[in-house]
Coordinates of C-alpha atoms and ligand atoms in Angstrom, one line a residue:
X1 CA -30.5 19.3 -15.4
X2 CA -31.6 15.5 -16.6
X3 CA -30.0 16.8 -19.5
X4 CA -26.8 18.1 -18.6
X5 CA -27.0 14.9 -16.6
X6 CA -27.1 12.3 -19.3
X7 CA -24.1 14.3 -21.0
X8 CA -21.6 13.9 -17.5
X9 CA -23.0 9.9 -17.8
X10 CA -22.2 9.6 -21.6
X11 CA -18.5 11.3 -20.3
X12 CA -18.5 8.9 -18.2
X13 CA -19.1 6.0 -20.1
X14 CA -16.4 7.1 -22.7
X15 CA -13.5 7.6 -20.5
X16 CA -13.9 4.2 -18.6
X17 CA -14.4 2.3 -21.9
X18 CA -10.9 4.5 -23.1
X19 CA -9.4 3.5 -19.5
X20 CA -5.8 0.8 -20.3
X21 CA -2.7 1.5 -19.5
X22 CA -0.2 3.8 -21.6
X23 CA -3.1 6.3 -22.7
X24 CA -2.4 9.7 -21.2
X25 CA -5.1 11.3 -19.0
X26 CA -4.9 14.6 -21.3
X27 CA -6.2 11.7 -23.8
X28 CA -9.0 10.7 -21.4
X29 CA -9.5 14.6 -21.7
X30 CA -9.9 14.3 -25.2
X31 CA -12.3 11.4 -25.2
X32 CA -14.3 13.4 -22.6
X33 CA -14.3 16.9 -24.6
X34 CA -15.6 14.8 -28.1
X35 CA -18.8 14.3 -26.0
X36 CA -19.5 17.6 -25.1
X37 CA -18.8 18.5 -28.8
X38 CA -21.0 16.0 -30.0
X39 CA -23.9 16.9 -27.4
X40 CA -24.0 20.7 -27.9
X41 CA -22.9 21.2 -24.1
X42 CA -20.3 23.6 -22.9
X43 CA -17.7 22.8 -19.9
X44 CA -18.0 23.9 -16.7
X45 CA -14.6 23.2 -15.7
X46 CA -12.7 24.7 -18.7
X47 CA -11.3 28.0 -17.5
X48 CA -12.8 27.7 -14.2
X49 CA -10.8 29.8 -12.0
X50 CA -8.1 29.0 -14.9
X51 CA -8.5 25.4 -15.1
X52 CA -7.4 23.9 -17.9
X53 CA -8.9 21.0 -18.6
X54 CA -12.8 19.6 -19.5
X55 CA -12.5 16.9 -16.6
X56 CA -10.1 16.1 -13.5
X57 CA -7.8 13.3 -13.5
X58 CA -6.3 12.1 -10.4
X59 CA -4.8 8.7 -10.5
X60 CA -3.7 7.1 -7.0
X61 CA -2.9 9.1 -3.9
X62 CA -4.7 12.3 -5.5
X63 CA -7.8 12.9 -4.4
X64 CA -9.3 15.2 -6.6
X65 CA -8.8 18.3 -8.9
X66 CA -5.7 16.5 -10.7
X67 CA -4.9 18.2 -14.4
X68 CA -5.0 15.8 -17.5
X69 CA -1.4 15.9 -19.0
X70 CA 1.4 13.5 -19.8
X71 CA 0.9 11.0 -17.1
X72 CA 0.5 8.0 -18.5
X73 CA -1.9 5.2 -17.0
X74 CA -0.3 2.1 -16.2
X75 CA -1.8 -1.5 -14.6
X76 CA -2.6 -1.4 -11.4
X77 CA -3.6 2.2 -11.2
X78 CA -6.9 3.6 -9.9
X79 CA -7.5 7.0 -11.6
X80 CA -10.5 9.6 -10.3
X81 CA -12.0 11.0 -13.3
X82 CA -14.6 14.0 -12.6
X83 CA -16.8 15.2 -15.4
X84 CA -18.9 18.5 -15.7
X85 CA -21.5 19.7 -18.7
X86 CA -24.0 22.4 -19.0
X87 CA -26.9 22.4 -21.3
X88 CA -29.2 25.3 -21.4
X89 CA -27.8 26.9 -18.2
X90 CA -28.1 23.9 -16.2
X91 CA -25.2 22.4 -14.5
X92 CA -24.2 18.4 -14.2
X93 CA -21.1 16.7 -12.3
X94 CA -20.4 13.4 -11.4
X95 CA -17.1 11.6 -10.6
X96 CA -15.8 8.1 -10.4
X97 CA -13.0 5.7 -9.8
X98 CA -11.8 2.9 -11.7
X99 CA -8.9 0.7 -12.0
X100 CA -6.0 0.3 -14.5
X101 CA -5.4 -3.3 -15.2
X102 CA -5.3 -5.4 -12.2
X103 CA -5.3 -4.0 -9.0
X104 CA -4.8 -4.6 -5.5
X105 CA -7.4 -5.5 -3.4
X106 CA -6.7 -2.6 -1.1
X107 CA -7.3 -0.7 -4.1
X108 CA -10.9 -2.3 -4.8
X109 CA -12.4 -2.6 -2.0
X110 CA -11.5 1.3 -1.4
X111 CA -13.7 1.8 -4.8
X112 CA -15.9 0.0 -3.6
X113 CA -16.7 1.0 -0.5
X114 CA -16.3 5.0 -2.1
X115 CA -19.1 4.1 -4.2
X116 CA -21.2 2.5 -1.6
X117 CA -21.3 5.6 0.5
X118 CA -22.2 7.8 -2.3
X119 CA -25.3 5.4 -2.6
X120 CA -26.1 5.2 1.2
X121 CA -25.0 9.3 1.2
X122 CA -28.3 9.7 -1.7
X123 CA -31.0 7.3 0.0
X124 CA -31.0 9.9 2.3
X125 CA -32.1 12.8 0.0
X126 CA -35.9 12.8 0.7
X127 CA -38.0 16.0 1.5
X128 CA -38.1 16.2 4.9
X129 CA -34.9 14.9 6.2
X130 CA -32.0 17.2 7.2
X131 CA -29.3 17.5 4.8
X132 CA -26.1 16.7 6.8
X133 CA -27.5 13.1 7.8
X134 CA -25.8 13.0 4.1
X135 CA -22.7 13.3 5.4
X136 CA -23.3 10.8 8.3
X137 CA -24.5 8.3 6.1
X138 CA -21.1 8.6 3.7
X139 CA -19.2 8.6 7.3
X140 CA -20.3 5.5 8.5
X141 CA -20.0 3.7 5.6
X142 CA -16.6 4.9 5.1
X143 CA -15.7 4.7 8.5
X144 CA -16.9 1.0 8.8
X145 CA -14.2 -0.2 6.4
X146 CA -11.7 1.4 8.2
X147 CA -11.1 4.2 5.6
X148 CA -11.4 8.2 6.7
X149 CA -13.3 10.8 4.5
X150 CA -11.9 14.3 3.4
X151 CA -13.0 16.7 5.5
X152 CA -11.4 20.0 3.6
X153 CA -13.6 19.0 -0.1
X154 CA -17.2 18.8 -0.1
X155 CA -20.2 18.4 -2.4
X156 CA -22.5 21.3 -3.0
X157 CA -26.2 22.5 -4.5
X158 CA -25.9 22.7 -7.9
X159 CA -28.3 24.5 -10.5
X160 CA -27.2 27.2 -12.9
X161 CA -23.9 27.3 -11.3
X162 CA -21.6 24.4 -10.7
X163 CA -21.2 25.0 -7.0
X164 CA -24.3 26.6 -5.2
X165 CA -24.7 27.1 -1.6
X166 CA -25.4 25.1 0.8
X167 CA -22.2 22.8 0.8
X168 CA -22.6 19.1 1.4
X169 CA -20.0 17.4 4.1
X170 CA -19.3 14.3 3.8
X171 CA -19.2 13.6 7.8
X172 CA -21.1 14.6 10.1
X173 CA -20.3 18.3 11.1
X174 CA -22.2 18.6 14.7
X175 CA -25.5 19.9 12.8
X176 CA -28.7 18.7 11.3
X177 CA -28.0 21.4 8.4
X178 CA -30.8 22.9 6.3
X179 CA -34.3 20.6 6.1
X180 CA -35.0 18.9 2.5
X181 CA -37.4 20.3 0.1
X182 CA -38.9 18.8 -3.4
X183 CA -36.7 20.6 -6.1
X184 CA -33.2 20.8 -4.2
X185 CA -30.4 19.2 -6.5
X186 CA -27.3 18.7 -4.7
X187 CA -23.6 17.2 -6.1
X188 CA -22.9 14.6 -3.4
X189 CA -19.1 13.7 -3.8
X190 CA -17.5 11.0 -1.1
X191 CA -13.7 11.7 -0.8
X192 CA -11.9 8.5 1.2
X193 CA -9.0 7.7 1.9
X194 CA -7.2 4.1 3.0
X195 CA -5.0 6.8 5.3
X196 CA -5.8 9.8 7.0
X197 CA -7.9 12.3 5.8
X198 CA -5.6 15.1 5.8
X199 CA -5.0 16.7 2.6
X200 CA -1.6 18.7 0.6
X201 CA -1.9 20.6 -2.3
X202 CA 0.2 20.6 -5.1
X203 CA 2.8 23.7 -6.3
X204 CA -0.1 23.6 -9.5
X205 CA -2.2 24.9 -7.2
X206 CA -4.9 22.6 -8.5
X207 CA -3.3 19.0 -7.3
X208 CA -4.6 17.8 -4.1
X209 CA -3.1 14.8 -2.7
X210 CA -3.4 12.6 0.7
X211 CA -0.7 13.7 3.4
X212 CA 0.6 10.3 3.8
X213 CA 0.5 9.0 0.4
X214 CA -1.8 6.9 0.5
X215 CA -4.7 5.7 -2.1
X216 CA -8.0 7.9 -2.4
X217 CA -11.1 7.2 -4.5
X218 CA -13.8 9.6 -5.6
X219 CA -17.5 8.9 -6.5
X220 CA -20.2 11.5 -7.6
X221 CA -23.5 12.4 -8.6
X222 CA -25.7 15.0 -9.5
X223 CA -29.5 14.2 -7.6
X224 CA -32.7 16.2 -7.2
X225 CA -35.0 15.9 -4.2
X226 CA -38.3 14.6 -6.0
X227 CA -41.9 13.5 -4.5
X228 CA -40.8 10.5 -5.9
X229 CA -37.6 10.0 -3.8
X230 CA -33.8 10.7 -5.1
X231 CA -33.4 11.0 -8.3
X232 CA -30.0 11.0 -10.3
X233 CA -29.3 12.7 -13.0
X234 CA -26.2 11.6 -13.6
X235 CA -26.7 8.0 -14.9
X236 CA -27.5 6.7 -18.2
Ligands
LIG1 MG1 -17.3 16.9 -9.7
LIG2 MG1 -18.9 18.6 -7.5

């Protein structure tokens, strides 16, 4: 999994450096699938379920599960971008946001927040502790800068499959959930929104979007519970 891991970084690394406006997000798919070529790792979002695509693109009000295509990037954007690689059996996945351009600071302060309650969401993976205080950690941190967190997309235990049981809110949901043991890898994946939480797919039947239009950012990674505290796979 460290290596599956450093492959979802390296996609990482390659789209945002390929981020400006006027490329096309089925070109940020492109960028992302030359890594997995060059790595020897297969996708595990091509053809899952019958998606189409090595990663998810979702610029703006999308929140997640957006299809790379002809959309074309343009300044002030923010664009989700969620990567997924297996190597040897063993699944990574990791999302972030960025910015096209300049953008507003609405728009960048949501990132940044989004990214901070990943971060407070993983200093609470320790053996020991009970797995939803995940969820409450995102939640306040979230809540705090007067954003909302998806309720209806969660992260997820992840090993030799992309999505593994138990699921991971990113709230609290009224329980403790299951206690934390040495070995546990989970995909921990804030959803917030400047709006309301509630979510609308699209007719693609991937597309999901916020309900009142507004801006959503995504941030994930794949961690392990370790003797040794948190660690993330899914960094360089
Ligand atoms: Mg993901
Ligand atoms: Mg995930």
């Amino acid at each position: 999994m460290r290596k599956a891991g450093k492959v979802v970084a390296e996609m990482h690394e390659a789209t945002r450096a390929a981020i400006r406006p006027g490329i096309t997000t089925l070109e940020l798919n492109e960028v992302a699938a030359e890594v997995l070529a060059k790595r020897g790792a297969r996708s595990n979002f091509l053809n899952y379920h019958g998606f189409p695509a090595v990663i998810c693109t979702s610029p703006n009000d999308m929140i997640v599960h957006g299809i790379p295509g002809t959309y074309k990037l343009k300044e002030g954007d923010i664009i989700s971008i969620d990567c997924g690689a297996i190597i040897e059996g063993y699944h990574g996945d990791a999302a972030y946001t960025a910015g096209v351009g300049q953008i507003s600071d609405v728009a960048q302060r949501l990132i940044d927040v989004t990214e901070r309650s990943l971060w407070a969401g993983i200093d609470q993976l320790v053996i020991g502790n009970r797995l939803h205080e995940v969820g409450r950690a995102v939640q306040n941190v979230a809540e705090a800068a007067g954003f909302s967190v998806v309720r209806e997309y969660v992260g997820h235990a992840i090993g030799t499959a992309m999505h593994e049981s138990p699921q991971v809110p990113n709230y609290w949901p009224g329980t403790p959930g299951p206690t934390l043991k040495e070995g546990m890898v989970f995909a921990i994946e804030p959803m917030v929104n400047v709006g309301s939480y509630d979510t609308y797919e699209l007719d693609d039947g991937w597309s999901v979007v916020t309900r009142d239009g507004q801006l959503s950012a995504h941030f994930e990674h794949t961690i392990a519970v370790t003797d040794n505290g948190p660690e993330v796979f899914t960094i360089s």
